[in-house]
Short mmCIF file of C-alpha atoms and ligand atoms in Angstrom, two decimals:
data_model
loop_
_atom_site.label_atom_id
_atom_site.label_comp_id
_atom_site.label_asym_id
_atom_site.label_seq_id
_atom_site.Cartn_x
_atom_site.Cartn_y
_atom_site.Cartn_z
CA UNK A 1 98.21 119.25 124.64
CA UNK A 2 101.15 116.74 124.47
CA UNK A 3 101.10 115.02 121.08
CA UNK A 4 101.09 111.23 121.15
CA UNK A 5 103.82 108.97 119.71
CA UNK A 6 102.73 106.59 116.90
CA UNK A 7 101.00 103.46 118.26
CA UNK A 8 102.25 101.52 115.27
CA UNK A 9 105.63 102.40 113.53
CA UNK A 10 106.58 100.56 110.43
CA UNK A 11 110.11 100.79 108.90
CA UNK A 12 111.52 100.10 105.49
CA UNK A 13 115.11 99.40 106.49
CA UNK A 14 117.05 100.45 103.38
CA UNK A 15 120.66 101.25 102.63
CA UNK A 16 122.60 98.20 104.22
CA UNK A 17 124.41 97.43 100.96
CA UNK A 18 125.45 101.03 100.47
CA UNK A 19 126.59 101.33 104.04
CA UNK A 20 128.82 98.31 103.49
CA UNK A 21 130.03 99.47 100.12
CA UNK A 22 131.02 102.80 101.39
CA UNK A 23 133.38 101.05 103.77
CA UNK A 24 134.75 98.56 101.37
CA UNK A 25 132.95 95.71 103.07
CA UNK A 26 130.87 92.91 101.80
CA UNK A 27 127.03 93.66 101.62
CA UNK A 28 126.58 91.12 104.41
CA UNK A 29 128.26 93.39 106.83
CA UNK A 30 125.71 96.00 106.15
CA UNK A 31 122.97 93.50 107.07
CA UNK A 32 124.80 92.63 110.25
CA UNK A 33 125.07 96.32 111.21
CA UNK A 34 121.37 96.60 110.29
CA UNK A 35 120.65 94.16 113.09
CA UNK A 36 122.22 96.63 115.60
CA UNK A 37 119.77 99.27 114.35
CA UNK A 38 116.92 96.89 114.92
CA UNK A 39 118.07 96.39 118.55
CA UNK A 40 118.30 99.99 119.21
CA UNK A 41 115.04 100.83 117.48
CA UNK A 42 113.27 98.17 119.59
CA UNK A 43 114.69 99.83 122.70
CA UNK A 44 113.65 103.30 121.55
CA UNK A 45 110.17 102.20 120.75
CA UNK A 46 109.72 100.73 124.23
CA UNK A 47 111.14 103.94 125.76
CA UNK A 48 108.73 106.08 123.63
CA UNK A 49 105.61 104.14 124.19
CA UNK A 50 105.24 102.63 120.63
CA UNK A 51 103.14 99.52 120.86
CA UNK A 52 103.74 97.88 117.49
CA UNK A 53 106.97 98.01 115.31
CA UNK A 54 106.75 96.39 111.88
CA UNK A 55 110.06 95.91 110.04
CA UNK A 56 110.36 95.05 106.31
CA UNK A 57 113.01 92.33 106.56
CA UNK A 58 112.65 90.40 103.40
CA UNK A 59 110.27 91.03 100.47
CA UNK A 60 108.72 88.65 97.94
CA UNK A 61 111.02 90.40 95.45
CA UNK A 62 114.11 89.83 97.49
CA UNK A 63 114.34 86.27 96.29
CA UNK A 64 115.74 87.71 93.04
CA UNK A 65 118.99 88.81 94.78
CA UNK A 66 122.10 86.71 94.33
CA UNK A 67 121.67 83.19 96.10
CA UNK A 68 124.53 83.99 98.43
CA UNK A 69 122.86 87.11 99.71
CA UNK A 70 119.43 85.44 100.04
CA UNK A 71 121.08 82.64 101.99
CA UNK A 72 122.94 84.86 104.31
CA UNK A 73 119.88 86.89 104.99
CA UNK A 74 117.98 83.74 105.91
CA UNK A 75 120.89 82.52 108.10
CA UNK A 76 120.94 85.95 109.82
CA UNK A 77 117.12 85.69 110.47
CA UNK A 78 117.62 82.24 112.02
CA UNK A 79 120.53 83.40 114.21
CA UNK A 80 118.77 86.41 115.32
CA UNK A 81 115.55 84.81 116.38
CA UNK A 82 117.51 82.13 118.34
CA UNK A 83 120.00 84.55 119.97
CA UNK A 84 117.66 87.44 120.62
CA UNK A 85 114.78 85.44 122.22
CA UNK A 86 116.09 85.83 125.86
CA UNK A 87 116.56 89.52 125.46
CA UNK A 88 113.20 90.01 123.75
CA UNK A 89 111.58 88.06 126.63
CA UNK A 90 113.35 90.35 129.19
CA UNK A 91 112.16 93.42 127.41
CA UNK A 92 108.52 92.25 127.11
CA UNK A 93 108.68 92.09 123.42
CA UNK A 94 106.36 89.66 121.51
CA UNK A 95 107.87 88.72 118.13
CA UNK A 96 105.45 88.05 115.20
CA UNK A 97 105.91 87.47 111.42
CA UNK A 98 103.90 88.48 108.46
CA UNK A 99 104.39 87.24 105.02
CA UNK A 100 104.11 83.98 103.12
CA UNK A 101 106.07 81.86 105.61
CA UNK A 102 105.23 78.57 103.76
CA UNK A 103 107.85 79.36 101.20
CA UNK A 104 110.73 79.49 103.78
CA UNK A 105 113.00 76.59 104.54
CA UNK A 106 112.05 74.35 107.42
CA UNK A 107 114.99 75.52 109.43
CA UNK A 108 113.99 79.15 109.12
CA UNK A 109 110.33 78.41 109.87
CA UNK A 110 111.19 76.35 112.93
CA UNK A 111 113.39 79.05 114.38
CA UNK A 112 110.88 81.82 113.83
CA UNK A 113 108.05 79.71 115.10
CA UNK A 114 109.97 78.94 118.34
CA UNK A 115 110.62 82.64 118.99
CA UNK A 116 107.08 83.49 118.17
CA UNK A 117 105.82 80.89 120.81
CA UNK A 118 108.39 81.75 123.44
CA UNK A 119 107.55 85.41 123.35
CA UNK A 120 103.81 85.04 122.79
CA UNK A 121 102.82 86.15 126.32
CA UNK A 122 104.70 89.53 126.14
CA UNK A 123 102.73 92.71 125.61
CA UNK A 124 105.00 95.67 125.99
CA UNK A 125 105.87 95.90 122.34
CA UNK A 126 104.81 93.80 119.28
CA UNK A 127 107.72 93.43 117.07
CA UNK A 128 106.46 92.25 113.61
CA UNK A 129 108.93 91.09 111.03
CA UNK A 130 107.73 91.12 107.52
CA UNK A 131 109.46 88.11 105.85
CA UNK A 132 108.68 86.90 102.31
CA UNK A 133 106.11 89.73 102.45
CA UNK A 134 104.56 91.54 99.52
CA UNK A 135 101.45 93.66 99.83
CA UNK A 136 100.13 92.61 96.49
CA UNK A 137 100.42 88.97 97.37
CA UNK A 138 98.72 89.65 100.70
CA UNK A 139 95.74 91.38 98.97
CA UNK A 140 95.63 88.60 96.27
CA UNK A 141 95.36 85.94 98.96
CA UNK A 142 92.56 87.78 100.64
CA UNK A 143 90.77 88.17 97.33
CA UNK A 144 91.10 84.43 96.79
CA UNK A 145 89.60 83.63 100.30
CA UNK A 146 86.67 86.11 99.64
CA UNK A 147 86.00 84.49 96.21
CA UNK A 148 85.97 80.96 97.83
CA UNK A 149 83.50 82.17 100.49
CA UNK A 150 81.25 83.66 97.84
CA UNK A 151 81.36 80.45 95.71
CA UNK A 152 80.50 78.29 98.77
CA UNK A 153 77.64 80.50 99.54
CA UNK A 154 79.23 81.71 102.95
CA UNK A 155 79.35 85.30 101.79
CA UNK A 156 77.24 87.49 99.52
CA UNK A 157 78.87 90.04 97.41
CA UNK A 158 76.68 92.85 98.93
CA UNK A 159 78.16 92.10 102.36
CA UNK A 160 81.79 92.51 101.24
CA UNK A 161 83.13 95.54 102.98
CA UNK A 162 86.63 97.10 103.47
CA UNK A 163 86.56 95.30 106.82
CA UNK A 164 86.03 91.99 105.12
CA UNK A 165 89.38 92.57 103.26
CA UNK A 166 91.21 93.94 106.17
CA UNK A 167 90.24 90.97 108.35
CA UNK A 168 91.80 88.69 105.82
CA UNK A 169 95.20 90.37 105.68
CA UNK A 170 98.16 89.09 107.77
CA UNK A 171 97.61 92.24 109.96
CA UNK A 172 93.99 91.52 110.80
CA UNK A 173 94.44 92.17 114.58
CA UNK A 174 97.02 94.88 114.15
CA UNK A 175 96.15 98.56 113.97
CA UNK A 176 97.23 100.31 110.64
CA UNK A 177 100.72 102.02 110.87
CA UNK A 178 100.53 105.61 112.03
CA UNK A 179 104.03 106.30 110.73
CA UNK A 180 106.07 104.69 108.13
CA UNK A 181 109.82 105.50 107.99
CA UNK A 182 112.07 104.58 105.01
CA UNK A 183 115.76 105.23 105.27
CA UNK A 184 118.46 105.74 102.62
CA UNK A 185 116.90 108.43 100.56
CA UNK A 186 114.45 106.38 98.65
CA UNK A 187 110.88 107.76 98.65
CA UNK A 188 108.61 104.81 97.79
CA UNK A 189 106.66 102.06 99.55
CA UNK A 190 108.07 99.10 97.47
CA UNK A 191 105.01 96.78 98.00
CA UNK A 192 105.02 97.23 101.75
CA UNK A 193 101.70 97.46 103.67
CA UNK A 194 99.83 99.01 100.77
CA UNK A 195 96.39 98.46 102.13
CA UNK A 196 97.25 99.37 105.66
CA UNK A 197 99.21 102.55 104.64
CA UNK A 198 96.04 104.40 103.31
CA UNK A 199 96.39 107.06 106.08
CA UNK A 200 99.82 106.50 107.34
CA UNK A 201 102.17 109.42 107.77
CA UNK A 202 105.30 108.90 105.67
CA UNK A 203 108.83 109.96 106.70
CA UNK A 204 111.84 109.66 104.47
CA UNK A 205 115.41 110.25 105.64
CA UNK A 206 118.68 110.05 103.77
CA UNK A 207 120.38 108.20 106.64
CA UNK A 208 121.24 104.59 105.77
CA UNK A 209 119.62 101.97 108.00
CA UNK A 210 122.79 100.81 109.79
CA UNK A 211 123.30 104.58 110.79
CA UNK A 212 119.73 105.01 112.05
CA UNK A 213 120.07 105.53 115.76
CA UNK A 214 118.57 107.60 118.61
CA UNK A 215 118.91 111.05 117.02
CA UNK A 216 117.30 109.95 113.76
CA UNK A 217 114.57 108.04 115.68
CA UNK A 218 113.68 111.04 117.84
CA UNK A 219 113.75 113.37 114.81
CA UNK A 220 111.25 111.15 113.02
CA UNK A 221 108.96 110.95 116.07
CA UNK A 222 109.12 114.74 116.78
CA UNK A 223 108.28 115.32 113.14
CA UNK A 224 105.31 112.90 113.36
CA UNK A 225 104.02 114.60 116.52
CA UNK A 226 103.80 117.89 114.76
CA UNK A 227 101.55 116.56 111.90
CA UNK A 228 97.77 116.97 111.79
CA UNK A 229 96.09 113.75 110.85
CA UNK A 230 92.73 114.28 109.17
CA UNK A 231 91.89 110.90 107.72
CA UNK A 232 89.98 112.63 104.85
CA UNK A 233 88.03 114.86 107.27
CA UNK A 234 88.47 118.61 107.94
CA UNK A 235 90.69 120.04 110.59
CA UNK A 236 88.62 121.10 113.50
CA UNK A 237 91.58 122.51 115.63
C1 FPP B 301 117.70 96.78 102.48
O1 FPP B 301 119.03 97.26 102.34
C2 FPP B 301 117.65 95.78 103.49
C3 FPP B 301 117.18 94.58 103.35
C4 FPP B 301 116.66 94.11 102.08
C5 FPP B 301 117.15 93.50 104.34
C6 FPP B 301 116.93 94.15 105.69
C7 FPP B 301 117.63 93.30 106.67
C8 FPP B 301 118.14 93.72 107.81
C9 FPP B 301 118.22 95.04 108.35
C10 FPP B 301 119.04 92.74 108.47
C11 FPP B 301 118.22 91.97 109.40
C12 FPP B 301 117.73 90.81 108.74
C13 FPP B 301 116.87 89.96 109.10
C14 FPP B 301 116.36 88.99 108.13
C15 FPP B 301 116.41 89.95 110.61
P1 FPP B 301 119.67 96.92 100.84
O2 FPP B 301 120.33 95.63 100.87
O3 FPP B 301 118.63 96.93 99.82
O4 FPP B 301 120.61 98.14 100.74
P2 FPP B 301 121.06 98.93 99.40
O5 FPP B 301 119.81 99.53 98.80
O6 FPP B 301 121.95 99.97 99.85
O7 FPP B 301 121.74 97.83 98.55
#
């Protein structure tokens, strides 16, 4: 039987800075080249039947980087959402965002909102950008909402299930990632989709994100297809 590709692929795009440094360039050039890898990964997802692609673009911890880098990443995000909207529409890609967007500048929020609205009808691929995203923060917010419901008498503690929590996460209507890829030789999740990753397959590659192209994508997908997913059950094959 032909193995299926992941329905939901999530990527921790790491190594932009090292890619730039190795070429004697400013870190920002690594992020710009990283956008090229995003473009090609979107195309490869469509070609391979992946339905959801979540990319870790900016974490709650990334605010601690030098102001200049934070500023240029935010600028890049604005530029990309504005410039890429026509192409995303042509490709049938719906762009969505997860994370605490209230903390972003008005300009950034406006540009991402416009792209979100303009691509809202598309259904070939959902491209989900995690911006000011941190899984612990996401879970904390869900806990706060549940606590409020319990205090208000709208929910009893016996009725709190794992679905109650999942339904209050940013990803409430998105299936859990089947495969999470991290580039650049680091082997950790770094506060990315911690709840949703409970049964995700993990794939780590030494390739830096700006060098992540067709060959690496196909290698990761082929590797995933060979895996047996048991979800805590036994293998009946
Ligand atoms: C990790 O590389 C990458 C990021 C923190 C940002 C990811 C951003 C992009 C791919 C560019 C597109 C951006 C947006 C906002 C659409 P790193 O800087 O940690 O690399 P290093 O570990 O080699 O220093």
